[in-house]
Coordinates of C-alpha atoms in Angstrom, one line a residue:
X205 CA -33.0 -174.0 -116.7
X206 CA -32.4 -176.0 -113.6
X207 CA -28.3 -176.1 -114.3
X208 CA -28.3 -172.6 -115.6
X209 CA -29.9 -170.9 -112.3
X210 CA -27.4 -172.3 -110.5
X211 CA -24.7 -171.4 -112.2
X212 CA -25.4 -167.9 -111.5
X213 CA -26.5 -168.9 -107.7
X214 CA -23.1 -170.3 -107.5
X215 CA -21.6 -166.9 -108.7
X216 CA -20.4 -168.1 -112.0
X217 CA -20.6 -165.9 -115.4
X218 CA -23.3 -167.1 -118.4
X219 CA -22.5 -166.9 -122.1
X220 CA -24.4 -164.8 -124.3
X221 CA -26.0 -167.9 -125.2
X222 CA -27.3 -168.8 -121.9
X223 CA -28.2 -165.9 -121.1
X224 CA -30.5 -165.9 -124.0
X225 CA -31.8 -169.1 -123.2
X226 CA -33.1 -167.8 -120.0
X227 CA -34.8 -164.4 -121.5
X228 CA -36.2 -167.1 -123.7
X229 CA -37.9 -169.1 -120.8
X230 CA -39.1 -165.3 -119.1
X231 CA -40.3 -163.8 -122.4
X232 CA -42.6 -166.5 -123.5
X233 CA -44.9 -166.6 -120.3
X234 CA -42.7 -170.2 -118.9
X235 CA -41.2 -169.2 -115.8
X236 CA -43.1 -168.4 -112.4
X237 CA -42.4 -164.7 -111.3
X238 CA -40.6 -166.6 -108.2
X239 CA -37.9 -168.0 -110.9
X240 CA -37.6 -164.7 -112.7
X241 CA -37.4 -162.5 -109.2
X242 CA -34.5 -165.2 -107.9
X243 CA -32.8 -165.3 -111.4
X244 CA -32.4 -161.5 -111.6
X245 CA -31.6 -160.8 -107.7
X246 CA -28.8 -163.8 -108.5
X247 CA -27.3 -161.7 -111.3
X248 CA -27.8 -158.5 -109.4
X249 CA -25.7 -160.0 -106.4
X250 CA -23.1 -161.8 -108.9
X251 CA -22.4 -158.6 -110.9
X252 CA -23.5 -158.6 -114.8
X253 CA -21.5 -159.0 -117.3
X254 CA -21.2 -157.9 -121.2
X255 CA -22.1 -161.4 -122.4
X256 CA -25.3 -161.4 -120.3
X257 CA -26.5 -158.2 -121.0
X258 CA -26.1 -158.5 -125.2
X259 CA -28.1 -162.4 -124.3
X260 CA -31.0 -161.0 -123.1
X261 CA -31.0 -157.6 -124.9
X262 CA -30.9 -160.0 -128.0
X263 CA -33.9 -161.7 -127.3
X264 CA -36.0 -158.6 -126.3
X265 CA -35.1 -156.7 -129.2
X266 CA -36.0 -160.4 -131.5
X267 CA -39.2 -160.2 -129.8
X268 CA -39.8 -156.5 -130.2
X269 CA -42.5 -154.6 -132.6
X270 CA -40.1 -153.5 -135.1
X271 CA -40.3 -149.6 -137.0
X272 CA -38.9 -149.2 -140.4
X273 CA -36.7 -146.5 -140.6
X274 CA -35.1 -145.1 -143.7
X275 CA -32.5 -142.6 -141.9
X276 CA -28.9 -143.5 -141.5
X277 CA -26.9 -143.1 -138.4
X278 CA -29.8 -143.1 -136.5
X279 CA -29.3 -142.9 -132.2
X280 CA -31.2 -143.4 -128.9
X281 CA -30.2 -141.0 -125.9
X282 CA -31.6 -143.0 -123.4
X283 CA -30.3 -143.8 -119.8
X284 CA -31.2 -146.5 -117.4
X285 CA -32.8 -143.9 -114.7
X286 CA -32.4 -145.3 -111.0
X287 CA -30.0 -142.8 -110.0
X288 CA -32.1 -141.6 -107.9
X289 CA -31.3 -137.9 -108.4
X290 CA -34.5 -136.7 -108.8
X291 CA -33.6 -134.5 -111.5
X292 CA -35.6 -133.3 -114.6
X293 CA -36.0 -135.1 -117.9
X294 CA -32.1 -134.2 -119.4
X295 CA -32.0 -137.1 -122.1
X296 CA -35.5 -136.2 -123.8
X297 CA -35.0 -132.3 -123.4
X298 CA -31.6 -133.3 -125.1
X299 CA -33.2 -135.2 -127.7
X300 CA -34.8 -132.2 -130.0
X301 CA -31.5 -130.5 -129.8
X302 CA -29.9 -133.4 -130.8
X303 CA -32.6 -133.4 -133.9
X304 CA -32.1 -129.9 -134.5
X305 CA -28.5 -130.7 -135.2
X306 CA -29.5 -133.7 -137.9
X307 CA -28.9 -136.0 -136.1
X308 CA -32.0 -139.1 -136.5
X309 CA -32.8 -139.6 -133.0
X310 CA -35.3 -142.8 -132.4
X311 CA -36.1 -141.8 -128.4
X312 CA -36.7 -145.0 -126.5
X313 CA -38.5 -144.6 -123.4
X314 CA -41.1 -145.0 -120.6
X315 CA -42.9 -143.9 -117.8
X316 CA -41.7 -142.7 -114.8
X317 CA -40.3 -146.2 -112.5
X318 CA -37.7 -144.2 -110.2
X319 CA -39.0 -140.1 -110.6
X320 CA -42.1 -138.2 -110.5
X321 CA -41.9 -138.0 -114.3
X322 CA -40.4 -140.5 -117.1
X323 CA -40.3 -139.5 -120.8
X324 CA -43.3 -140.9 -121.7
X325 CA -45.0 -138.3 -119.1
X326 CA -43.1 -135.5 -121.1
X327 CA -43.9 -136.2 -124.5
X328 CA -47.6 -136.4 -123.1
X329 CA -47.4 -133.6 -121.5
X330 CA -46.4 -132.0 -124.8
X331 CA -49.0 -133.3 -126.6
X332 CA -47.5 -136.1 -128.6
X333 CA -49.3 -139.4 -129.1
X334 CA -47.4 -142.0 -127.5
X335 CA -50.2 -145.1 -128.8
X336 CA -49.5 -144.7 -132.2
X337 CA -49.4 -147.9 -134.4
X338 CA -45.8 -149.0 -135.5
X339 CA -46.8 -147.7 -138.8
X340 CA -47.4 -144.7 -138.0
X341 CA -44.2 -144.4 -135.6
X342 CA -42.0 -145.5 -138.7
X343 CA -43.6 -142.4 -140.9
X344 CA -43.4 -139.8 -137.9
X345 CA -38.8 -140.7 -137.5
X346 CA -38.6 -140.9 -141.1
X347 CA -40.2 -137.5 -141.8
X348 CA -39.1 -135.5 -138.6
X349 CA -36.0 -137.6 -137.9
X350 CA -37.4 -137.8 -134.3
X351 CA -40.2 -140.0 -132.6
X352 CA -40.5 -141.3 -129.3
X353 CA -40.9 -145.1 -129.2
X354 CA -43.2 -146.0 -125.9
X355 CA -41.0 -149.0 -124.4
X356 CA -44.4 -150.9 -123.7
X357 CA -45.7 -150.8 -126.6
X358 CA -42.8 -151.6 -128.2
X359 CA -41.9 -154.8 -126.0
X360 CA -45.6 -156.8 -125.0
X361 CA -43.5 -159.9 -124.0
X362 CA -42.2 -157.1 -120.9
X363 CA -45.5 -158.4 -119.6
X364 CA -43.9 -160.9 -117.9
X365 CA -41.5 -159.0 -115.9
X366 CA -43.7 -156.3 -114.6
X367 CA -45.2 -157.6 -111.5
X368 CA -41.6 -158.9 -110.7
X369 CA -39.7 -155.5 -111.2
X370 CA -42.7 -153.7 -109.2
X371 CA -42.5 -156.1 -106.3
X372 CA -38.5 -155.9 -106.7
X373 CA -38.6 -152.4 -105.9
X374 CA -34.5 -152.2 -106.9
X375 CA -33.0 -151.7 -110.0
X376 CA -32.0 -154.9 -112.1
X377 CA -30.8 -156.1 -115.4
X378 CA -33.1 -155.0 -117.3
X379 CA -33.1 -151.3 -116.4
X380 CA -29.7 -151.7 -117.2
X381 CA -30.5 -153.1 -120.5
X382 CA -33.4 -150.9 -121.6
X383 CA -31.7 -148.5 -123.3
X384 CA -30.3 -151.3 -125.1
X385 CA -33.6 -152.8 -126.3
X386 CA -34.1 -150.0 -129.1
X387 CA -36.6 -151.8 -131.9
X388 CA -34.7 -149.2 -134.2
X389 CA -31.0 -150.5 -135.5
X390 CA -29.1 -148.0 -134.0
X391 CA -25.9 -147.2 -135.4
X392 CA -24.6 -144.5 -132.3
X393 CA -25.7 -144.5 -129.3
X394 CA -25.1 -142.1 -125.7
X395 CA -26.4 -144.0 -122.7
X396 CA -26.8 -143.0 -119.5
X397 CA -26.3 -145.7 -116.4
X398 CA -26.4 -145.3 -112.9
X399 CA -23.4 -148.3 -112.6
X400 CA -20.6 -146.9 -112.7
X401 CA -18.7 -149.6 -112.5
X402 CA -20.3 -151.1 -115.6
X403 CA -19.5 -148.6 -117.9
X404 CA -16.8 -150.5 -120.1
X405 CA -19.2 -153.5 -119.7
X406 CA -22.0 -151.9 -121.3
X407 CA -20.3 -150.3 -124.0
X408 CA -18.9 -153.8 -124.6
X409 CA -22.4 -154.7 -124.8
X410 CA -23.0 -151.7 -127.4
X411 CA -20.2 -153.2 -129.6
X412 CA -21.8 -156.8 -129.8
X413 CA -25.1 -155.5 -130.4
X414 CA -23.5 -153.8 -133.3
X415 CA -23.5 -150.0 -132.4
X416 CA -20.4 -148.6 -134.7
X417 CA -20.1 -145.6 -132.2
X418 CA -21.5 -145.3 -128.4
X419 CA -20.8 -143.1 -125.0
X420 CA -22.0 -144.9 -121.9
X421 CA -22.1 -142.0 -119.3
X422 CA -22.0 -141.4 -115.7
X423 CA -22.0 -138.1 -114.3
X424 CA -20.8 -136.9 -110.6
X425 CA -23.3 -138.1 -107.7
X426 CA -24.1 -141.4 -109.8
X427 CA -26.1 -139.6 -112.3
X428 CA -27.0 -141.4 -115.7
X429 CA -26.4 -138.5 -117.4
X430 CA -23.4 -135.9 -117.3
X431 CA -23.3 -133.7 -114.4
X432 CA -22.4 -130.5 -113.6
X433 CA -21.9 -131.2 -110.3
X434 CA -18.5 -133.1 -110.7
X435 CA -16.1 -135.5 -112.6
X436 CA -18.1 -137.1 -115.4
X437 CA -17.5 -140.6 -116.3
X438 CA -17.7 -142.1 -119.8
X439 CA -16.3 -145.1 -121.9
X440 CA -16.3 -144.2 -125.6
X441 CA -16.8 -147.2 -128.0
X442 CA -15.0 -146.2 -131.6
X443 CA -15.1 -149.4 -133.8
X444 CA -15.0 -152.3 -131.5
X445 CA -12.6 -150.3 -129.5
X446 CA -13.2 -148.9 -125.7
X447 CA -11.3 -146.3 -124.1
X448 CA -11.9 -144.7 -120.9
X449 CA -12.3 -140.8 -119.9
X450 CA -13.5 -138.2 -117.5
X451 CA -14.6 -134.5 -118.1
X452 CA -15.2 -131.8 -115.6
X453 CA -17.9 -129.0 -116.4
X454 CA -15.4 -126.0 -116.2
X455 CA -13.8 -127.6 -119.3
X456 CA -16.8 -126.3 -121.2
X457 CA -17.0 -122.8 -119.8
X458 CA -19.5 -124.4 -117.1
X459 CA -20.0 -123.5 -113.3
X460 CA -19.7 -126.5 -111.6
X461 CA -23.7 -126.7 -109.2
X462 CA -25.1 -129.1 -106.8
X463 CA -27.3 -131.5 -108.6
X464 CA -30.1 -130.1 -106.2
X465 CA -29.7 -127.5 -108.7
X466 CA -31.8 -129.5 -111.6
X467 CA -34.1 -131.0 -109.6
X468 CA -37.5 -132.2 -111.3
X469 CA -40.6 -132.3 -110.2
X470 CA -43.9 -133.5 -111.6
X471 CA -44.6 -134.5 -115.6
X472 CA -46.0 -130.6 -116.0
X473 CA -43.3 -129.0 -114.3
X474 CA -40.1 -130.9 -115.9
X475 CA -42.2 -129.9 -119.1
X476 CA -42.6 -126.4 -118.1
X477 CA -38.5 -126.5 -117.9
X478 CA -38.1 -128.4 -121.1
X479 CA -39.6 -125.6 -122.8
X480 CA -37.5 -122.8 -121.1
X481 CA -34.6 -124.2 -122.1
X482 CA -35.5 -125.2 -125.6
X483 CA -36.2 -121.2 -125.6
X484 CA -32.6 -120.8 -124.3
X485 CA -33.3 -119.4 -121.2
X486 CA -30.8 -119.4 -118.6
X487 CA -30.1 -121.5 -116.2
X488 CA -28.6 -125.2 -114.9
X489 CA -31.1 -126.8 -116.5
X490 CA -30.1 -125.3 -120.3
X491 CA -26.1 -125.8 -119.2
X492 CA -26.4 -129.0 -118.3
X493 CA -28.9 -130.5 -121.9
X494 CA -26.2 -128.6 -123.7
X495 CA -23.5 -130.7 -121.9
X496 CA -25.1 -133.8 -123.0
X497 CA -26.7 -132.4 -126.4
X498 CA -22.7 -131.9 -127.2
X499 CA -22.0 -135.8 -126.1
X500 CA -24.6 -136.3 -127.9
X501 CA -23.0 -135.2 -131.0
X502 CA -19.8 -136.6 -130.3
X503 CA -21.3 -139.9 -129.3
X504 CA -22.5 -139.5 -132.6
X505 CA -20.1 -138.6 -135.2
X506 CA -21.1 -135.8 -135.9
X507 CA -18.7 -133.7 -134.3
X508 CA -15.3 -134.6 -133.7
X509 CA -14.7 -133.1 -130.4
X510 CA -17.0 -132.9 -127.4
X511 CA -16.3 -129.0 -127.4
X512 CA -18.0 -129.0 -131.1
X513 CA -20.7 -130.5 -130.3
X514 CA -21.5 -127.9 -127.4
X515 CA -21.0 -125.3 -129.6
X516 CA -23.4 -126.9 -132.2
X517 CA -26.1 -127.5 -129.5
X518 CA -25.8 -124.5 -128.1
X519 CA -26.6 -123.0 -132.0
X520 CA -29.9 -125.4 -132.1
X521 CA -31.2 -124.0 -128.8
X522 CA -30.3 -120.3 -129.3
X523 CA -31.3 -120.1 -133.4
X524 CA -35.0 -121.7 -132.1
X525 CA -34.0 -124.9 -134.2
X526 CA -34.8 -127.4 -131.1
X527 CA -37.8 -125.6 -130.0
X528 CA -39.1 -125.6 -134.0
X529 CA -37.8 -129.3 -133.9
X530 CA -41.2 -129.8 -130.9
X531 CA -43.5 -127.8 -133.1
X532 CA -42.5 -130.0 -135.9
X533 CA -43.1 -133.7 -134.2
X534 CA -46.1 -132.0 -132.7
X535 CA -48.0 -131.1 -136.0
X536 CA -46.5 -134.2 -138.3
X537 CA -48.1 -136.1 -135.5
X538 CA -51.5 -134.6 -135.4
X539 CA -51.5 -135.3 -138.9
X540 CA -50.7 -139.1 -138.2
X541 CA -53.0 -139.9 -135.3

């Protein structure tokens, strides 16, 4: 361990093997929260790469509480958060549109770290059971071909890390890597990052973990979503290939808003909005989960254009599809718990 911390002290790169060998160390309880505070400020300062990234997301998912699923092409939405935006819960109002659609969505996610409200807080907030065994979870994406998988119940070696991140107070590695840390194999996958300039990186990551197809997104303002407020950023990953591209929201017959315009606030209001626009009422807020409901799609496969996919979201929200999709997950769940 001694060699490999200072490597990355000394600014030089670890393999995917190393990498692992560290994540290794943390996850089994063998390295003082001093070591794992220096070892992730190091990489933070050094700049991560692809390799380390797919090392430790390895070793998370290995030591993760794994949920059968029988659905093919199955995706995760998720973002990293730490944007700092402030806005509502796009990705998991997103998700039931994307589910609407057909598309098996396995929704990966916690409690708030950087906003009043994470996705956890939502799908509480909605009622949903967020304990429930890994049994149980595995029934509830099979029959709905949607269930949220709570991120610590999912990962109990995270343990480790939790004082450290707390005390950290700044974004690191692993809230770069969260999203992905799915205990579903995911074929597709559209992630959200606030690190911009890590977008090819982390769909290079996507491709070694073995997603076929995968958008890594970063709207206008830093957002880990796409924005309406400016250019949006994504790298496209199409069979081990990466290309880069931007989109701007008048592309889509969008008004281009200040993101003060889909600000959040607490767990009940962001689900008070969730629920307006899964009832297509309009506003910023609906515009902007159909903008990524249509990545979504893309991201995908199931569409072959981004414009599709807007066009399909916007038939899940308006023919009360995503809002049935909710009622669904809430009473297959009842039935569960």
């Amino acid at each position: 361990m001694h060699e490999l911390f200072e490597k990355v002290y000394s600014n030089e790169h670890l393999t995917r093997i190393e990498a692992a060998q560290v994540a290794e160390k943390i996850f089994e309880g063998q390295l003082t929260d001093s070591q794992i505070a220096a070892f992730l400020t190091a990489l933070k300062c050094k700049g991560e790469t692809a390799e380390e990234m797919a090392g430790i997301a390895d070793t998370i998912q290995r030591k993760a509480v794994m949920i059968d699923c029988q659905k093919e092409n199955v995706m995760d939405n998720c973002g990293t958060g730490g944007d700092q935006s402030g806005s509502f819960n796009i990705s998991t109002t997103a998700a039931f549109v994307l589910a609407a659609g057909g598309v098996t969505v396995a929704k990966h996610g916690n409690r708030s770290i950087s906003s009043k409200s994470g996705s956890a807080d939502i799908f509480e907030c909605l009622g949903v059971d967020i304990s429930l065994s890994p049994e149980k979870t595995s029934f509830v994406l099979n029959e709905v071909g949607l269930a949220f998988l709570f991120a610590p119940q999912m990962h109990p070696k995270m343990k480790y890390v939790m004082n450290v991140r707390k005390e950290l107070g700044t974004p690191t590695i692993l809230n770069l890597i969260g999203p992905l840390t799915n205990p579903v194999s995911l074929n597709s996958q559209l992630m959200g990052t606030y690190r911009r300039d890590l977008l090819e990186e982390t769909a290079k990551t996507l491709s070694e973990l073995g997603r076929s197809r995968a958008i890594v997104v970063n709207g206008a303002g830093g957002l880990d979503e796409a924005s309406l407020a400016g250019t949006t950023h994504f790298a496209l990953l199409e069979e081990k290939k990466i290309t880069m591209h931007t989109i701007e929201p008048e592309e889509f017959g969008f008004t281009r808003l200040p993101i003060e315009a889909i600000r959040g606030g607490n767990a009940k209001q962001n689900t008070d909005t969730l629920l307006s626009v899964l009832k297509n009422q309009a506003s910023p807020y609906l515009d902007t989960v159909l903008l990524n409901a249509g990545l979504g799609f893309f991201s995908n496969g199931k569409v072959e254009t981004i414009q599709e996919g807007i066009i399909l979201a916007k038939d899940c929200v308006a023919s009360g599809a995503a809002l049935d999709k909710l009622e669904q997950l809430i009473q297959v769940q009842k039935e569960v718990a």
